[in-house]
XYZ file of C-alpha atoms in Angstrom:
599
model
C 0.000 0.000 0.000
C 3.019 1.975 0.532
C 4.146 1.593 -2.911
C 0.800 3.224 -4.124
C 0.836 5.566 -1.549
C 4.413 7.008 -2.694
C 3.580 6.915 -6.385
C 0.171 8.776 -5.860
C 2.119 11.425 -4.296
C 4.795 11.524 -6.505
C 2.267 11.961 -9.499
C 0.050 14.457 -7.733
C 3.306 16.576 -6.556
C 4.601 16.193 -10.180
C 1.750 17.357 -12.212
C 1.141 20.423 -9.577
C 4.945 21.413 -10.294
C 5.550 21.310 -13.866
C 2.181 20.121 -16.152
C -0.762 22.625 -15.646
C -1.190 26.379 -15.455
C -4.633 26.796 -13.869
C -7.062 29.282 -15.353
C -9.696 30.531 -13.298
C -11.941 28.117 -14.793
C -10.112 25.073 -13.769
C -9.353 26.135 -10.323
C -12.544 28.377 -9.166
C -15.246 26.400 -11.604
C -14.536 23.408 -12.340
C -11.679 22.378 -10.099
C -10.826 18.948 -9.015
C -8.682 19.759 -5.782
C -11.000 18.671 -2.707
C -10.486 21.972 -0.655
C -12.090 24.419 -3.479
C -14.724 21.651 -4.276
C -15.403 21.710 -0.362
C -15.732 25.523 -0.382
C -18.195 25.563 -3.116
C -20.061 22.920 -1.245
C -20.381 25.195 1.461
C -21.459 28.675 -0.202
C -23.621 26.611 -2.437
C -25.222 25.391 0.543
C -25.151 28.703 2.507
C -27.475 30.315 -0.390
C -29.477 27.117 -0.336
C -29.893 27.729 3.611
C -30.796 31.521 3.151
C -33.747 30.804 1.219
C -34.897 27.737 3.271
C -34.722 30.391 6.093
C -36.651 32.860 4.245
C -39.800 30.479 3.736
C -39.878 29.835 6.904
C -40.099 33.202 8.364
C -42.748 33.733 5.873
C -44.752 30.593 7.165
C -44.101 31.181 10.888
C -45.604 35.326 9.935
C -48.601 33.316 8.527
C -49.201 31.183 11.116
C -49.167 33.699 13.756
C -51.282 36.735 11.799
C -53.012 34.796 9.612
C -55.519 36.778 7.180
C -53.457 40.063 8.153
C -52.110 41.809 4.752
C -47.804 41.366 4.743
C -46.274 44.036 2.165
C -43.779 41.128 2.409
C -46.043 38.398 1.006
C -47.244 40.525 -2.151
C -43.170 41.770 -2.459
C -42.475 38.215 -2.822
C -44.824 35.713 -3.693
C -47.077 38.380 -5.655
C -49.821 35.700 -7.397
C -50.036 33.682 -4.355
C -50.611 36.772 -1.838
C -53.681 38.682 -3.473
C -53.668 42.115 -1.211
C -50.298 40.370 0.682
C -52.742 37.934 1.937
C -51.330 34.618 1.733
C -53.106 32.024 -0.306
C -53.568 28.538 1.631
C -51.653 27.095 -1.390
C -48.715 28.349 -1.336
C -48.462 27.765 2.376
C -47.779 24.372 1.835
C -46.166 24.206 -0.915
C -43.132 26.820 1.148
C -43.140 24.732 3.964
C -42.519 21.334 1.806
C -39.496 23.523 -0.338
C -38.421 24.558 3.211
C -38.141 20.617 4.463
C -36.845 19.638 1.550
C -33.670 22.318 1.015
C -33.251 21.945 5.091
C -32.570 18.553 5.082
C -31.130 17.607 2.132
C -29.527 20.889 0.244
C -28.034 22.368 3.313
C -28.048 19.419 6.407
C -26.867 16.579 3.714
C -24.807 18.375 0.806
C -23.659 21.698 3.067
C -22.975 19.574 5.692
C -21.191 16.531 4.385
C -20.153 17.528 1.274
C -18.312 20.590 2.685
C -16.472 18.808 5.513
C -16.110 15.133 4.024
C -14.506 16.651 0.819
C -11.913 18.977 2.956
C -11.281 16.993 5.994
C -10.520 13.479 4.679
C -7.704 13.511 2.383
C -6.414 16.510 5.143
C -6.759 14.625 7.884
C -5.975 10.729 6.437
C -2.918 12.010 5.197
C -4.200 11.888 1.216
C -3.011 14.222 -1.588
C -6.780 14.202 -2.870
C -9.560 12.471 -2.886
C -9.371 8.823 -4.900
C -11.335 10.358 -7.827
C -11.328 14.279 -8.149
C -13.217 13.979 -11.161
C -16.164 12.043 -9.725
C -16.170 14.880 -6.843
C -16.180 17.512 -9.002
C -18.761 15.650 -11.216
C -21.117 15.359 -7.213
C -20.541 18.830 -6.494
C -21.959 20.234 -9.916
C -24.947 17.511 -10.115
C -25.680 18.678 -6.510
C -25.746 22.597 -8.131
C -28.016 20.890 -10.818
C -30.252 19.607 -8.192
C -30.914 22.587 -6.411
C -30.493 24.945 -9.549
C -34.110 22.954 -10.569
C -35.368 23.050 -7.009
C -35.117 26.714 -6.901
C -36.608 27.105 -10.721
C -39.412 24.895 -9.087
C -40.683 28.028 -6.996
C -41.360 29.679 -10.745
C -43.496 27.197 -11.991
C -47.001 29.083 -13.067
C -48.877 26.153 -11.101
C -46.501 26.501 -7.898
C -43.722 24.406 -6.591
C -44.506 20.886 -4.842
C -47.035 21.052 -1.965
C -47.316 17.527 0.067
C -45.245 18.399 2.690
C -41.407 17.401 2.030
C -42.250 14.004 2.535
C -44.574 13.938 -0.631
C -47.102 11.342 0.339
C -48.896 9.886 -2.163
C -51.817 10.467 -3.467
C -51.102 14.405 -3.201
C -47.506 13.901 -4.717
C -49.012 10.957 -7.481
C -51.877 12.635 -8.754
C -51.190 15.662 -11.442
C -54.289 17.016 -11.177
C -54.512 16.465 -7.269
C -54.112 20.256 -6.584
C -51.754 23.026 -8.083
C -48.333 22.072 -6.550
C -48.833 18.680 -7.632
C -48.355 18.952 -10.956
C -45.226 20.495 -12.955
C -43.855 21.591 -9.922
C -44.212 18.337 -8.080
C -42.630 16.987 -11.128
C -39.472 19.434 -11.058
C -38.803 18.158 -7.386
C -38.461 14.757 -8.248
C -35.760 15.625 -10.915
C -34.298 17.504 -8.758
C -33.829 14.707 -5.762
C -32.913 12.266 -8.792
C -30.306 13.793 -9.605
C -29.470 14.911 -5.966
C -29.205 11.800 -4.888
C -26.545 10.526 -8.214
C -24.748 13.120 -6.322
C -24.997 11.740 -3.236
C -23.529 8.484 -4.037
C -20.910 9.543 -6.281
C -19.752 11.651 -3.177
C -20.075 8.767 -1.192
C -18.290 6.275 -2.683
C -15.213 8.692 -3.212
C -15.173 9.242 0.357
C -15.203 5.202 1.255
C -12.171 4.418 -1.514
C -10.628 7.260 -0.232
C -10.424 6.661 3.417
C -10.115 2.663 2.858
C -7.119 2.803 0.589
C -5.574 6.419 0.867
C -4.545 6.890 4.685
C -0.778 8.343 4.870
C 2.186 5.854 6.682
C 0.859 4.908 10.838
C -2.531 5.777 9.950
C -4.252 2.805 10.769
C -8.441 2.959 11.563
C -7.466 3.458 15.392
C -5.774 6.307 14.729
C -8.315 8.298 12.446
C -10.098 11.108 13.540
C -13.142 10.956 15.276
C -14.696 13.029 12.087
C -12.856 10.289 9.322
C -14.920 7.792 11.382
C -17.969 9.518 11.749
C -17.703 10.909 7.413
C -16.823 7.172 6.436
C -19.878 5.880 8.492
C -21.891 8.739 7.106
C -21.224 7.973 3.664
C -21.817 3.987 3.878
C -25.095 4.502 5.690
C -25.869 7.035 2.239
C -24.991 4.056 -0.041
C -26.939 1.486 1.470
C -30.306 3.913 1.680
C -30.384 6.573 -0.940
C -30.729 4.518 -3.417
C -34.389 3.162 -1.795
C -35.455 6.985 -2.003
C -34.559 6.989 -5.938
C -36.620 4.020 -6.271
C -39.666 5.440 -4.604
C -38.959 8.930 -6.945
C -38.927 6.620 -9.911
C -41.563 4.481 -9.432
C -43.776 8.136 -8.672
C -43.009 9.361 -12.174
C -44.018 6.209 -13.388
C -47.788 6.646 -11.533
C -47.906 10.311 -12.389
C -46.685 10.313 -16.253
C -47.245 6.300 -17.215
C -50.090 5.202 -16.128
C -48.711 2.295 -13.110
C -50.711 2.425 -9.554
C -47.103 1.453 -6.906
C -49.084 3.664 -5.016
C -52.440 4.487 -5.401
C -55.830 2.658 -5.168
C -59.310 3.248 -5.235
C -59.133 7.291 -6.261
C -62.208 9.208 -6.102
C -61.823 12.963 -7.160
C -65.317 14.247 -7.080
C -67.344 11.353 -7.203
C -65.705 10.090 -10.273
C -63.695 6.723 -9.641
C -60.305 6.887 -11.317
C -58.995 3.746 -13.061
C -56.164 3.105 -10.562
C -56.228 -0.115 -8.743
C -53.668 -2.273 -6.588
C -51.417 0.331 -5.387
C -50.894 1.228 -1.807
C -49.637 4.834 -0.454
C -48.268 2.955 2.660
C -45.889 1.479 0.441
C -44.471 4.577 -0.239
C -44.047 5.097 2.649
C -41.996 2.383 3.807
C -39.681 3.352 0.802
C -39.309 7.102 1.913
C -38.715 6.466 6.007
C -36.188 3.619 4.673
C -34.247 6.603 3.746
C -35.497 9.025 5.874
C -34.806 7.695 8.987
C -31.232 6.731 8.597
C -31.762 10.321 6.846
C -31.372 11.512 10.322
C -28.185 10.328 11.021
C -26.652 11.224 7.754
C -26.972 14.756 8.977
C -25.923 14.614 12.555
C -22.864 11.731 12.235
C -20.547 14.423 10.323
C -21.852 17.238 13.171
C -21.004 14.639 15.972
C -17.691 14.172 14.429
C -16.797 17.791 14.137
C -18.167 18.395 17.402
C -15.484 15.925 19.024
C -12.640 16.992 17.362
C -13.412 20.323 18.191
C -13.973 19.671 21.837
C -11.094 17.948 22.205
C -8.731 20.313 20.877
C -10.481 23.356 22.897
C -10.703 21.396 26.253
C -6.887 20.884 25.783
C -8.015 17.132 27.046
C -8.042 13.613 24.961
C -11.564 12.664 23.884
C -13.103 10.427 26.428
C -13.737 7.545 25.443
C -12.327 7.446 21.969
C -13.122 3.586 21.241
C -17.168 3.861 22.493
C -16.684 6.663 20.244
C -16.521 4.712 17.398
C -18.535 1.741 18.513
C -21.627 4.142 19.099
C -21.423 5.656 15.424
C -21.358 1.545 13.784
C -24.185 0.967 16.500
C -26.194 4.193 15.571
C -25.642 3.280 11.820
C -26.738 -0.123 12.246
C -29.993 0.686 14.413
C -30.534 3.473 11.970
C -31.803 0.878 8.985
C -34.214 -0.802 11.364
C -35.995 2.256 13.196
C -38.160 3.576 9.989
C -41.219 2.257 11.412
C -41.875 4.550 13.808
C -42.828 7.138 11.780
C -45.834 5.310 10.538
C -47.299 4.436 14.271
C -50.257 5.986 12.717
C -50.636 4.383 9.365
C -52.755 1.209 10.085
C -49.489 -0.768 11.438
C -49.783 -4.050 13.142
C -49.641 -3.617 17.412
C -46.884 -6.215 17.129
C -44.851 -4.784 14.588
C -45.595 -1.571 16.184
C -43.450 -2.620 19.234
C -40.861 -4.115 17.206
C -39.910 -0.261 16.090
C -40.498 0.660 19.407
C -37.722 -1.773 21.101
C -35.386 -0.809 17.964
C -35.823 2.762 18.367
C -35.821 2.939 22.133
C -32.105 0.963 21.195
C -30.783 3.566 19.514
C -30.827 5.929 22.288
C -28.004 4.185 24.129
C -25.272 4.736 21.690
C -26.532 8.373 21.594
C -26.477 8.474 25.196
C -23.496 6.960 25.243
C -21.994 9.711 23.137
C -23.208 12.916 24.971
C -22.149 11.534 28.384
C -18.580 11.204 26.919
C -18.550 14.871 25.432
C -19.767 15.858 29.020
C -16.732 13.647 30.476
C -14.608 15.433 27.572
C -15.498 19.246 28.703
C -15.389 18.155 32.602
C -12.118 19.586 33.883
C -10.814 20.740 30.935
C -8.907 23.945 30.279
C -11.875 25.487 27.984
C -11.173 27.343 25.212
C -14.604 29.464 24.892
C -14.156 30.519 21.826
C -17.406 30.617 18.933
C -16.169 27.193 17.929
C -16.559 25.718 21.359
C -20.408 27.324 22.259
C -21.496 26.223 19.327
C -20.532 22.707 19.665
C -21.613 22.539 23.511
C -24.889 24.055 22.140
C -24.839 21.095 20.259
C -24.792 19.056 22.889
C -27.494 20.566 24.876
C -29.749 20.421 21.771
C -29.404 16.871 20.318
C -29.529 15.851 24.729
C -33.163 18.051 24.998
C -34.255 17.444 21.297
C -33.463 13.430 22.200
C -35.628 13.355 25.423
C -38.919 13.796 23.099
C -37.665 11.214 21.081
C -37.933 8.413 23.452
C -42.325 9.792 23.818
C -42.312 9.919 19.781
C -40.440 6.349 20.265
C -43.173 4.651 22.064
C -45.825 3.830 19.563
C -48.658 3.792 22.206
C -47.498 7.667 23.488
C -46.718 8.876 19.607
C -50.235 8.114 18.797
C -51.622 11.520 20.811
C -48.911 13.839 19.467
C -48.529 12.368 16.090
C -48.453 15.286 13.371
C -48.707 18.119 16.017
C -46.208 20.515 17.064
C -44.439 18.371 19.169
C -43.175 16.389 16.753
C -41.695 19.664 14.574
C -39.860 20.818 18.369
C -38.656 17.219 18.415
C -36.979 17.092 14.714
C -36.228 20.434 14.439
C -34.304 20.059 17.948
C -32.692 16.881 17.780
C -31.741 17.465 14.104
C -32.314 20.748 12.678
C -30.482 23.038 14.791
C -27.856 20.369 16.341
C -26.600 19.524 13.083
C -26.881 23.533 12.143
C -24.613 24.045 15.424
C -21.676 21.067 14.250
C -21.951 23.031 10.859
C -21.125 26.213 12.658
C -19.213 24.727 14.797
C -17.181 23.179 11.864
C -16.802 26.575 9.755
C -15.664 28.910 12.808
C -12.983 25.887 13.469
C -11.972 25.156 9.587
C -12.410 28.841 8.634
C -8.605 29.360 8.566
C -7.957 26.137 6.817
C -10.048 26.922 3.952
C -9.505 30.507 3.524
C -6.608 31.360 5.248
C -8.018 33.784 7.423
C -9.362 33.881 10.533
C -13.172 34.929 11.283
C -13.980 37.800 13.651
C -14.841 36.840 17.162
C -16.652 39.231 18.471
C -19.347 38.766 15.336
C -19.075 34.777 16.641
C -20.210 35.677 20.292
C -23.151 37.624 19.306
C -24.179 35.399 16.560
C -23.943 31.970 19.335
C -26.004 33.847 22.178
C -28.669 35.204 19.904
C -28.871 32.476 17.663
C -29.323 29.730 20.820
C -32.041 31.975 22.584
C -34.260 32.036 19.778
C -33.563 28.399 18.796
C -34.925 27.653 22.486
C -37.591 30.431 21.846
C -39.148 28.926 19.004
C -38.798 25.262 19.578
C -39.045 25.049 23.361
C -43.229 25.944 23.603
C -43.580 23.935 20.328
C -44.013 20.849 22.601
C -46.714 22.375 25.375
C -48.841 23.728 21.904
C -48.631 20.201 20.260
C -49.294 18.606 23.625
C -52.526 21.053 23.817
C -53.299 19.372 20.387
C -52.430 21.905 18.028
C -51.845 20.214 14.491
C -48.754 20.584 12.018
C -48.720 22.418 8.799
C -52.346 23.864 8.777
C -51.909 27.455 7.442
C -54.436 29.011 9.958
C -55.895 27.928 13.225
C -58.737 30.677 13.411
C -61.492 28.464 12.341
C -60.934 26.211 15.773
C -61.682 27.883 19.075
C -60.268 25.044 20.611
C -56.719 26.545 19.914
C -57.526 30.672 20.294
C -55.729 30.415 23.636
C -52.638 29.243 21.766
C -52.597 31.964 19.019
C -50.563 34.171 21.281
C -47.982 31.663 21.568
C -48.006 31.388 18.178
C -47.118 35.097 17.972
C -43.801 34.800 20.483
C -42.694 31.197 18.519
C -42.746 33.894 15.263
C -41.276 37.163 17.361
C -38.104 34.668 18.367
C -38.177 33.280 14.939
C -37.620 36.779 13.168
C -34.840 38.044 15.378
C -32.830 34.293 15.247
C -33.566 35.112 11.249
C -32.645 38.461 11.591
C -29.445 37.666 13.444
C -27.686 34.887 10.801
C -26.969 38.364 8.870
C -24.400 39.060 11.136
C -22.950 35.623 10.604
C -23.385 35.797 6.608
C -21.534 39.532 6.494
C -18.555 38.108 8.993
C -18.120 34.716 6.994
C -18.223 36.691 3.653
C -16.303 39.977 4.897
C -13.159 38.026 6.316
C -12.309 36.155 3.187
C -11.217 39.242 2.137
C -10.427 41.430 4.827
C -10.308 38.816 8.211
C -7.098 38.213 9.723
C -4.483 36.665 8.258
C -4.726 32.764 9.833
C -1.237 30.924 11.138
C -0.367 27.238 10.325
C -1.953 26.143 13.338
C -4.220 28.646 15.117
C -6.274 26.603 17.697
C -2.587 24.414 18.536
C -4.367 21.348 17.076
C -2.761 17.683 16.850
C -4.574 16.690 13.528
C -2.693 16.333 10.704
C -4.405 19.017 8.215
C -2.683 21.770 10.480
C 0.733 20.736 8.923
C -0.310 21.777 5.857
C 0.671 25.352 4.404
C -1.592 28.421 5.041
C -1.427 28.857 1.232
C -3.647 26.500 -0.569
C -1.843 24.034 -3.383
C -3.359 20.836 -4.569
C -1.363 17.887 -3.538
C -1.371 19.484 0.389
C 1.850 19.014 1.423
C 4.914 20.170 -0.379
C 7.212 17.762 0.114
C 6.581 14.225 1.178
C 3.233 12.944 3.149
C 4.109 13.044 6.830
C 3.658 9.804 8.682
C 1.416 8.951 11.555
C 2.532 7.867 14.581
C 0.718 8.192 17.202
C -3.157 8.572 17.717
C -5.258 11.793 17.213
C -5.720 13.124 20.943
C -2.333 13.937 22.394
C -3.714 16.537 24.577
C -2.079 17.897 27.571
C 0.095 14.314 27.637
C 2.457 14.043 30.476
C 6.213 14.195 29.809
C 6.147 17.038 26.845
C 6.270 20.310 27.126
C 3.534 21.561 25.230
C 0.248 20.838 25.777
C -0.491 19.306 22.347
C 1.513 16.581 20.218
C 0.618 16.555 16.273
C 0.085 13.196 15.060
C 3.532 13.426 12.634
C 5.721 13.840 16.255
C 7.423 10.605 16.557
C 6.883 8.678 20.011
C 9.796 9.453 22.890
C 11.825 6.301 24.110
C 9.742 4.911 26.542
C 6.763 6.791 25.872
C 3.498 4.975 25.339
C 0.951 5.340 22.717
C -2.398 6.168 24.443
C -5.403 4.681 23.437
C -8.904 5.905 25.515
């Protein structure tokens, strides 16, 4: 392995010496090196994330001064706001664009496809990835995918509008309702393709980190974010493809004629010819993905989050091995959990408490991870800086977003909150803003390693405090008003005076909802400001033991100048007795006598 190790170097280090000039096309556009590929990733993502935000500020305005004329509204969605009143429409077809660019254009692609791509030939020891041309070919299928998701929100009809898990029959039937038809179709080529991107990405990061690590860098000494991106990516593999099914064989029932999924249609009292089909099918196909969907977005933020706790508690990672054996546990339970999102859907008792024993499972690997970040931080020598809030906000998130889980778990309990409130302050929680925190996290910490520059603190601080009290300001009463009853994605309550009492707590979810919107401008102007103008960043500004710190500040492709430095010792040499420096980079040979530690 050696052999191919030194020749793959040689090559890479060759070519960037003497072969190519680089145009701006070849190294800004299309670009094969894995650190510009992971920067368009991000910004990519970033504008994806900015209008998924923007929907659902509109949404959350609707929902708590419903009827009430929004200059906004009219400004923007002009057809579909007659008078800045917002049609019901529309309503769902923004929050089903909103679900859909969350979770997959920002939480998957921003997410993975940033950090994957520029932390694991960094931080294996690789001079790229095993195939830049099959990542540059994911990144610009991903910009395909969400190029026709956005040119969705044009279409005269509307954009798709069955809730971003497009159930069947609203998402099967063209003529259901307006978003269902060219619009509906739009998304579907859109998450095709999205998802040929998604496995293309994948399987570059498996080769990569199978057959590229450096000299010393055996699996025991990755990372805990190579371990968490390689699990990542071989959960995508195995379930992705399921989705594209179940978006294949819905083209076929809306454009050829085939019933996978409906049965017995009547659209005003005329029976339509479909027969044999079953919706529930469907869904079995979409939770197959979308459950282990979950973890495909919080795995990479639990990996950053450790690394970066590590390095700013100046402490080894507790517990590095039930580290690793909790991701292969939570990616193994995460294929067999789907279930309980269809509690509701006619499911046999028994089978019911099948998913209820699996899921319940899964929380003990979870568990098992959040107790050793608390064991991590405990004692440490803290380094507060934005990196380190948002990754403890992390924590407190996915611990207080989990706790619901284990009631949305239990199929007899999920049954009374099913499709309220509670369940959007569980997801959103558990998912939606912890993984958003690991992404922050991730950029304030890699900021200097992609840019060379170092992001303003100050901005950091007030972005963190702001940002986490109106996370807890808009999710936190979500639970009492879906306990009280209060139903999901219905685009007005005013016609039940069962839930009047509720509409002014509607009103502060919204108030908390605009400023934590409000606020993310700060974040946008410092992240886009200090490429330019931020500090110039050293080699190793947070005194890291990683290997991607003893790479240049000045970008080349190939990493390293001269030869790959050589691994040997493990990743958390942290405050380690007998040296005189409170951190030991991975390339520092071992002292006579000294002992490799292993948590």
């Amino acid at each position: 392995m050696s052999a191919h190790e030194d020749n793959h170097a040689h090559e890479a280090h060759d070519d960037h010496g003497h072969h190519h000039k680089e145009t701006f096309v070849t190294k800004y556009i299309f670009s094969q090196d894995h650190k510009m590929i992971a920067k368009q990733y991000l910004i990519t993502g970033t504008i994806m994330g900015v209008i998924g935000v923007l929907m659902s500020l509109m949404f959350r305005m609707q929902i708590a001064w419903p009827e009430e004329p929004n200059v906004l509204f009219e400004a923007l969605l002009g057809k579909w706001a007659p008078e800045g009143v917002m049609d019901a429409d529309i309503y769902l077809a923004l929050v089903t664009i909103h679900g859909t660019i969350m979770v997959f254009f920002v939480l998957t692609a921003g997410l993975s496809g940033t950090f994957s791509n520029l932390l694991i030939p960094l931080q294996i020891g690789a001079r790229d990835m095993a195939s830049g041309f099959l990542n540059m070919v994911s990144y610009w299928l991903f910009f395909l995918s969400s190029v026709i998701m956005v040119i969705s929100l044009f279409v005269e009809a509307g954009p798709a509008a069955a809730g971003w898990t497009i159930y069947p029959p609203l998402s099967a039937l063209p003529m259901a309702q307006g978003g269902s038809g060219m619009g509906m179709t739009l998304w579907l080529v859109s998450m095709a393709i999205f998802i040929a991107s998604s496995l293309l990405g994948s399987l570059n990061y498996i080769v990569t980190v199978i057959n590229l690590r450096t000299k010393g860098m055996s699996m025991t000494r990755l990372p805990l974010t190579i371990w968490a991106f390689f699990v990542t990516a071989i959960i995508g593999v195995i379930s992705f493809p399921v989705l594209l099914s179940a978006a294949l064989l819905l083209i076929m029932d809306r454009s050829f004629g085939t019933s996978f999924f409906l049965s017995d249609i009547f659209i005003q009292g005329e029976v339509l010819h479909y027969q044999g089909g079953s919706p529930v099918l469907f869904e079995h196909l979409f939770w197959f993905l979308g459950h282990p969907e979950v973890y495909i977005v919080i795995l990479p933020a639990m990996g950053l989050v450790s690394e970066i706790m590590a390095s700013n508690s100046r402490k080894p990672i507790f517990g590095y091995r039930a580290m690793i054996a909790s991701i292969l546990a939570i990616a193994f339970l995460s294929t067999i959990v789907w279930g309980h999102h269809m509690f509701i859907s006619g499911m046999n008792p028994f089978l019911g408490s099948v998913f209820t024993f699996t899921t319940l499972l899964i929380a003990i690997p979870s568990a098992v991870k959040a107790f050793n970040w608390i064991t991590t931080l405990w004692k440490g020598n803290l380094q507060m800086n934005p990196a380190m809030l948002f990754s403890i906000g992390f924590v407190s998130t996915f611990i207080t977003g989990g706790l619901t889980g284990i009631i949305l778990g239990d199929s007899a309990l999920d049954i009374n909150v099913h499709d309220t409130y509670f369940v959007v302050a569980h997801f959103h929680l558990v998912m939606g803003i912890s993984a958003l925190y690991g992404m922050f996290a991730g950029i304030y910490h890699w900021y200097p390693k992609m840019f060379g520059r170092m992001l303003n603190k100050n901005l950091g601080y007030i972005h963190f405090w702001i940002t986490a009290v109106c996370a807890y300001g808009v999710f936190f009463p979500m639970h009492f008003i879906g306990m009280a009853g209060l139903p999901r994605r219905y685009y007005t309550n005013s016609n039940f005076p069962l839930f009047d009492d509720l509409a002014n707590v509607n009103v502060i979810i919204t108030i908390f909802a605009l400023v934590g919107g409000v606020v993310q401008i700060i974040y946008l102007y410092n992240f886009f400001s200090s490429i330019f103008y931020g500090k110039k960043a050293v080699q190793n500004p947070w005194k890291s033991t990683t290997l991607e710190w003893t790479t240049p500040v000045e970008h080349m492709h190939g990493n390293w100048p001269g030869d790959i430095p050589h691994v040997y010792r493990w990743a958390y040499d942290y405050s380690k007795p007998g040296h005189d420096i409170d951190f030991v980079p991975q390339n520092i040979p071992l002292k006579e006598g000294e002992e490799e530690l292993q948590h």
